Amino acid sequence: MAAAPAVEKPAEAGARQVFEVQLTNFSGPFDLLLNLISRRELDITEIALAQVTDEFIAHIRRIQAAEGEWKLDEASEFLVVAATLLDLKAARLLPAGAVEDAEDVALLEARDLLFARLLQYRAFKEMARHLAARLEEEDARHPRDVPLEPHFTRLLPELLWRHSPEEFAAIAAKVLAPREEQPAAVGIGHLHAPTVSVGEQALLLQELLQGRGALSFRHLTEDAASRLVLVARFLALLDLFRDGAVSFEQAAPLSELVVRWTAEDERWTAEADEDDDERGAV
Amino acid sequence: MSEEAAPDGLELPVEELPGGLRAAVEAILMVADRPVTDEQVAAALDRPAGQVNAVLVDLQREYDGYTGSGSQGAEHSVPRGFELRNIAGGWRIFSRKHFASVVADFVLDGQSARLSQAALETLAVIAYRQPVSRARVSAIRGVNVDSVVRTLLQRGLVVELETDPETGAVLYGTTALFLERLGLGSVDGLPRIAPHLPGLESLGEYDETTY
Amino acid sequence: MSEEAAPDGLELPVEELPGGLRAAVEAILMVADRPVTDEQVAAALDRPAGQVNAVLVDLQREYDGYTGSGSQGAEHSVPRGFELRNIAGGWRIFSRKHFASVVADFVLDGQSARLSQAALETLAVIAYRQPVSRARVSAIRGVNVDSVVRTLLQRGLVVELETDPETGAVLYGTTALFLERLGLGSVDGLPRIAPHLPGLESLGEYDETTY
């Protein structure tokens, strides 16, 4: 990524200000992206996304500088978006026709996914605006919510109470005990599947391909036990392709995609890949 | 306060009391501290729910200033300072909207602290995607939502519905209070999200796996 | 009528809103959660107390079925299901007395002789943290506690102690009845649970400020 804008590197106080401004401006990468797009009055369905890439990168660098360190989960979201944007921009810089078909496809897919998620986010943002308006309107009305009239209170069934002070204290102790600090980072306790390593999937693909030379994408993914594995394998293929370890052949759009092993070294090492820090596991 | 009416525990059918069924329904509305259904009112009065519903609808119209079928005559009349609304699955009396500033002094302990933008967005995702896990909401918003979800839980706007049998993740949904605060009858009353977003369903799937 | 310009926040003088001053007074009466005096209503509406008192008396008569000076015409009319009573200088709307039996049926439906787990836990928090606001109890329990606190109020186990001078929130505490039930002489007799709770104070503060 490009160097941080020099303008944004002032004294502590200045950095602090930037930090606050950033936080009030947006939350999350989609919010930032939408913000940038709307400021330039761009339509997010246009390729114009490439035009806001620099701004996006500059923004996240500034936050990083101000905050000192990233929370891992947030950082990864920002980085995924940033990486996709950079890919898109890179593609735009190349002379027309100079890109290979397969790369185009991958790029289009990345772009579509980013657009899709951005659209989805925008839709919910719009719904949030709607909810806010509804809530505000409803705030103007107050429900009748008055204490029960005394003569009805007397009719309530006699309360059965069977707790000793000690039992009652135990209830209090349980409720008042500090709750398990919910991690500020993403908890993974609720994640369903075990994490799948892109690196491992790459090695697996390598074994499959080196044995047989070329295989269809369908064949390479048909034993994927879950969607998660499928995604990881897809990402692994993209990594392999970028490193020149495989090539793609496709006779016609939407026809069978054939993957061929092209690396010369015996062992292609996924671990050497810097990108793995960002999406080594999904 | 003049008339000393019949004593408690009387066995007269409500129709024979001054004001009749209509007033009896009103009396119940006065002590309700949450939305009440046709059936709840009908049960207390021992009358068919359909009949009670007709009375409620009629009262609603009368309070709003339409007295066509009411007992007051056939003219247009002045709206009352309160309104009867059918929301969150039940009927409840509210102060009329345009007196908001006048009423505000008398309902000091209002629970209506503003929701942050993050809370609103998270609430929107939960409302439209329920039952939904925190992980999925996070994926859609692109940020961690743990603390925001906690706030929404405290405010009583969302609740833990169940545990996903497959993943063990807690799934969240909105509450009756949410509907009440929005003045909605049910979740179906939320505006359709479709116009904003074609193909949303399949996207949701995608988000779940990428997180 | 010595009416001046609109009071604070209100764009239009109430007389120009649908229903006018009369409806504005009704709006207040319907949602006020305690009896209100002529002066309180007059202050909120920025009208002379005498004028407001006349409206209140007139409303009382109308609800009782005498519409002589009301807006509905000059005839005798049907009493409403609610009545406006003036007790000890304060006005409050009640359900009409002769519907007491149906209202009682409604109120008692589903009432249990036992406290729910939610009510017990809320009571525990109030007992050990009093005086405490609903918002804070909510923050500690992680859910909205409005309806549970209402139940405890109705049961006479907790009471509104005072208003927080800073936030204006109502602060709750336990009652003599509560101590009686536990067989204790005073709140100091509650078993100590302190050892677990070094950092609790700050936790509470934090939670409260996050929404």
CSV table of C-alpha atoms in Angstrom, one decimal, chain B residues 6 13-14 19 32 47 52 59-60 62 69 72 77 83 92 118-119 137 175-176 201 206 210:
chain,number,residue,atom,x,y,z
B,6,ALA,CA,-74.0,-0.5,41.8
B,13,PRO,CA,-74.8,-7.9,32.3
B,14,VAL,CA,-72.6,-5.0,31.3
B,19,GLY,CA,-72.6,3.2,29.0
B,32,ALA,CA,-54.2,-1.9,30.8
B,47,ARG,CA,-68.5,-11.6,25.1
B,52,VAL,CA,-65.5,-6.6,21.2
B,59,LEU,CA,-64.0,3.7,19.9
B,60,GLN,CA,-60.9,4.3,17.9
B,62,GLU,CA,-64.7,8.2,17.9
B,69,SER,CA,-71.6,5.0,14.2
B,72,GLN,CA,-72.9,10.6,20.1
B,77,SER,CA,-66.8,15.7,16.1
B,83,GLU,CA,-56.1,8.0,20.8
B,92,ARG,CA,-53.6,0.7,23.9
B,118,ALA,CA,-24.7,1.8,15.1
B,119,ALA,CA,-27.6,0.6,17.3
B,137,VAL,CA,-25.1,-9.3,11.8
B,175,THR,CA,-39.5,-8.0,20.9
B,176,ALA,CA,-43.1,-6.8,21.4
B,201,GLU,CA,-31.7,-13.6,0.2
B,206,TYR,CA,-22.7,-15.5,1.3
B,210,THR,CA,-17.2,-15.3,4.7
